[in-house]
Coordinates of N, CA and C in Angstrom, one line a residue:
M1 N 14.6 48.5 61.0 CA 13.9 47.9 59.9 C 12.6 47.4 60.4
W2 N 11.4 47.8 59.7 CA 10.2 47.5 60.2 C 9.6 46.2 59.5
G3 N 8.9 45.4 60.2 CA 8.4 44.1 59.7 C 6.9 44.1 59.7
A4 N 6.4 42.9 59.6 CA 4.8 42.8 59.5 C 4.3 43.2 60.9
G5 N 3.1 43.8 60.7 CA 2.4 44.2 62.0 C 3.0 45.4 62.7
G6 N 3.9 46.1 61.9 CA 4.5 47.4 62.5 C 5.6 47.1 63.6
K7 N 6.0 45.8 63.8 CA 7.0 45.5 64.7 C 8.4 45.8 64.1
R8 N 9.2 46.4 65.0 CA 10.5 46.8 64.7 C 11.5 45.6 64.7
H9 N 12.2 45.3 63.8 CA 13.2 44.2 63.7 C 14.6 44.8 63.7
R10 N 15.6 44.2 64.4 CA 17.0 44.6 64.3 C 17.5 44.0 63.1
R11 N 18.4 44.7 62.5 CA 19.1 44.1 61.4 C 20.3 43.2 61.9
V12 N 20.3 42.0 61.4 CA 21.2 41.1 61.9 C 22.2 40.7 60.6
A13 N 23.5 40.9 60.8 CA 24.4 40.6 59.8 C 24.6 39.1 59.6
A14 N 24.5 38.6 58.4 CA 24.7 37.1 58.2 C 25.8 37.1 57.0
G15 N 26.9 36.7 57.4 CA 28.0 36.7 56.4 C 27.9 35.5 55.5
S16 N 28.3 35.7 54.2 CA 28.5 34.6 53.3 C 30.0 34.2 53.1
Q17 N 30.2 33.3 52.2 CA 31.5 32.7 52.1 C 32.4 33.8 51.5
R18 N 32.0 34.9 50.9 CA 32.8 36.0 50.5 C 32.8 37.1 51.5
G19 N 32.2 37.1 52.6 CA 32.2 38.0 53.6 C 31.1 39.1 53.4
R20 N 30.2 38.9 52.5 CA 29.2 39.7 52.1 C 28.3 39.8 53.4
R21 N 27.5 40.8 53.6 CA 26.5 40.8 54.6 C 25.0 41.0 54.1
A22 N 24.1 40.4 54.7 CA 22.6 40.6 54.2 C 21.9 40.9 55.4
A23 N 20.9 41.8 55.2 CA 20.0 42.3 56.2 C 18.9 41.2 56.3
R24 N 18.8 40.6 57.5 CA 17.9 39.5 57.9 C 16.8 40.1 58.8
C25 N 15.7 39.6 58.4 CA 14.4 39.9 59.4 C 14.5 38.9 60.4
G26 N 13.5 39.1 61.3 CA 13.4 38.3 62.5 C 13.4 36.8 62.3
D27 N 12.9 36.4 61.3 CA 12.8 34.9 61.1 C 14.0 34.4 60.3
G28 N 14.8 35.2 60.0 CA 16.1 34.8 59.3 C 16.1 34.9 57.8
L29 N 15.2 35.6 57.2 CA 15.0 35.6 55.8 C 15.4 36.9 55.3
T30 N 16.0 37.1 54.2 CA 16.3 38.4 53.6 C 15.1 38.8 52.8
A31 N 15.1 40.1 52.6 CA 13.9 40.7 51.8 C 13.7 40.0 50.5
L32 N 14.8 39.6 49.8 CA 14.8 38.9 48.5 C 14.1 37.5 48.7
E33 N 14.4 36.8 49.8 CA 13.9 35.5 50.0 C 12.4 35.6 50.3
R34 N 12.1 36.6 51.1 CA 10.6 36.8 51.4 C 9.9 37.1 50.1
A35 N 10.4 38.0 49.2 CA 9.7 38.3 48.0 C 9.5 37.0 47.1
A36 N 10.6 36.3 47.0 CA 10.5 35.0 46.3 C 9.4 34.1 46.8
A37 N 9.4 34.0 48.1 CA 8.5 33.1 48.7 C 7.0 33.7 48.3
H38 N 6.8 34.9 48.5 CA 5.5 35.6 48.2 C 5.0 35.4 46.8
W39 N 6.0 35.5 45.8 CA 5.5 35.4 44.4 C 5.8 33.8 43.9
H40 N 6.1 33.0 45.0 CA 6.3 31.6 44.5 C 7.3 31.3 43.4
E41 N 8.4 32.0 43.6 CA 9.6 31.9 42.7 C 10.6 31.2 43.4
T42 N 11.6 30.7 42.6 CA 12.8 30.0 43.1 C 14.0 30.7 42.8
L43 N 14.8 31.0 43.9 CA 16.1 31.7 43.7 C 17.2 30.8 43.4
T44 N 18.0 31.2 42.4 CA 19.2 30.3 42.0 C 20.4 30.8 42.8
P45 N 21.2 29.9 43.3 CA 22.3 30.2 44.0 C 23.3 30.9 43.1
H46 N 24.1 31.7 43.5 CA 25.0 32.5 42.7 C 26.0 31.7 41.8
D47 N 26.5 30.7 42.4 CA 27.6 29.9 41.7 C 26.9 29.1 40.6
I48 N 25.7 28.7 40.7 CA 25.0 28.0 39.7 C 24.6 29.0 38.5
A49 N 24.1 30.2 38.9 CA 23.7 31.2 37.9 C 25.0 31.6 37.1
I50 N 26.1 31.8 37.8 CA 27.3 32.1 37.0 C 27.8 31.0 36.1
S51 N 27.7 29.8 36.5 CA 28.1 28.7 35.7 C 27.1 28.5 34.4
R52 N 25.8 28.8 34.6 CA 24.9 28.8 33.5 C 25.3 29.9 32.6
A53 N 25.7 31.1 33.0 CA 25.9 32.2 32.2 C 27.2 31.9 31.4
Q54 N 28.2 31.3 32.1 CA 29.4 30.9 31.4 C 29.2 30.0 30.2
D55 N 28.4 28.9 30.5 CA 27.9 28.0 29.5 C 27.3 28.7 28.2
A56 N 26.4 29.6 28.5 CA 25.7 30.4 27.5 C 26.7 31.2 26.7
V57 N 27.6 31.8 27.3 CA 28.6 32.7 26.6 C 29.4 31.7 25.8
Q58 N 29.8 30.6 26.1 CA 30.6 29.6 25.3 C 29.9 29.3 24.1
K59 N 28.6 28.9 24.2 CA 27.8 28.5 23.1 C 27.6 29.8 22.1
L60 N 27.4 30.9 22.6 CA 27.3 32.0 21.8 C 28.6 32.3 21.1
D61 N 29.7 32.3 21.7 CA 30.9 32.4 21.1 C 31.2 31.5 20.0
A62 N 30.8 30.2 20.2 CA 31.0 29.1 19.2 C 30.2 29.4 17.9
F63 N 28.9 29.9 18.3 CA 28.0 30.3 17.2 C 28.5 31.5 16.4
M64 N 29.0 32.5 17.0 CA 29.5 33.6 16.3 C 30.7 33.3 15.4
D65 N 31.6 32.4 16.0 CA 32.8 32.0 15.4 C 32.3 31.2 14.0
S66 N 31.3 30.4 14.2 CA 30.8 29.7 13.0 C 30.3 30.6 11.9
L67 N 29.7 31.7 12.2 CA 29.2 32.8 11.3 C 30.3 33.4 10.6
K68 N 31.4 33.7 11.4 CA 32.6 34.3 10.7 C 33.1 33.6 9.6
G69 N 33.3 32.3 9.9 CA 34.0 31.4 8.9 C 33.1 31.3 7.5
T70 N 31.9 31.5 7.6 CA 31.1 31.3 6.3 C 30.7 32.5 5.7
G71 N 31.0 33.7 6.3 CA 30.6 34.9 5.6 C 29.1 35.3 5.9
R72 N 28.5 34.5 6.7 CA 27.1 34.9 7.2 C 27.0 36.0 8.1
L73 N 28.0 36.2 8.9 CA 28.0 37.4 9.9 C 28.2 38.6 9.0
Q74 N 29.0 38.6 8.0 CA 29.1 39.9 7.3 C 27.8 40.2 6.5
E75 N 27.1 39.1 6.0 CA 25.8 39.5 5.3 C 24.8 39.9 6.4
F76 N 24.9 39.3 7.6 CA 23.8 39.7 8.6 C 24.1 41.2 9.0
N77 N 25.4 41.6 9.1 CA 25.8 43.0 9.4 C 25.4 43.9 8.4
R78 N 25.5 43.5 7.1 CA 25.1 44.3 6.0 C 23.6 44.6 6.0
V79 N 22.7 43.6 6.2 CA 21.2 43.6 6.3 C 20.9 44.5 7.5
Y80 N 21.5 44.3 8.6 CA 21.2 45.0 9.9 C 21.5 46.5 9.7
R81 N 22.6 46.9 9.1 CA 22.9 48.3 8.9 C 21.9 48.9 8.0
A82 N 21.6 48.2 6.9 CA 20.6 48.8 5.9 C 19.3 49.0 6.5
Q83 N 18.8 48.1 7.4 CA 17.6 48.3 8.1 C 17.6 49.5 9.0
R84 N 18.7 49.6 9.8 CA 18.9 50.7 10.7 C 18.9 52.0 10.0
A85 N 19.4 52.0 8.8 CA 19.5 53.3 7.9 C 18.1 53.6 7.2
G86 N 17.1 52.6 7.4 CA 15.9 52.7 6.8 C 15.8 52.4 5.3
H87 N 16.7 51.7 4.9 CA 16.5 51.2 3.3 C 15.8 50.0 3.2

């Protein structure tokens, strides 16, 4: 793997709790961590991202269930199909 200034870096395996391996550069950062730092972005740990996604799915499921009970989902689908058909 080639790094800054044309220097060749060895790939060093760094295991995670699930046994995954990440290619690390000479200073211990993965390519993703380097890109995030370059663009001044924050990386969210996997477990937090999954937790947020699960919360969002639960909220969406509850919303969809509320639409089913009132007939609003059926009306939405009718209008959606009509627009897709070009009417």
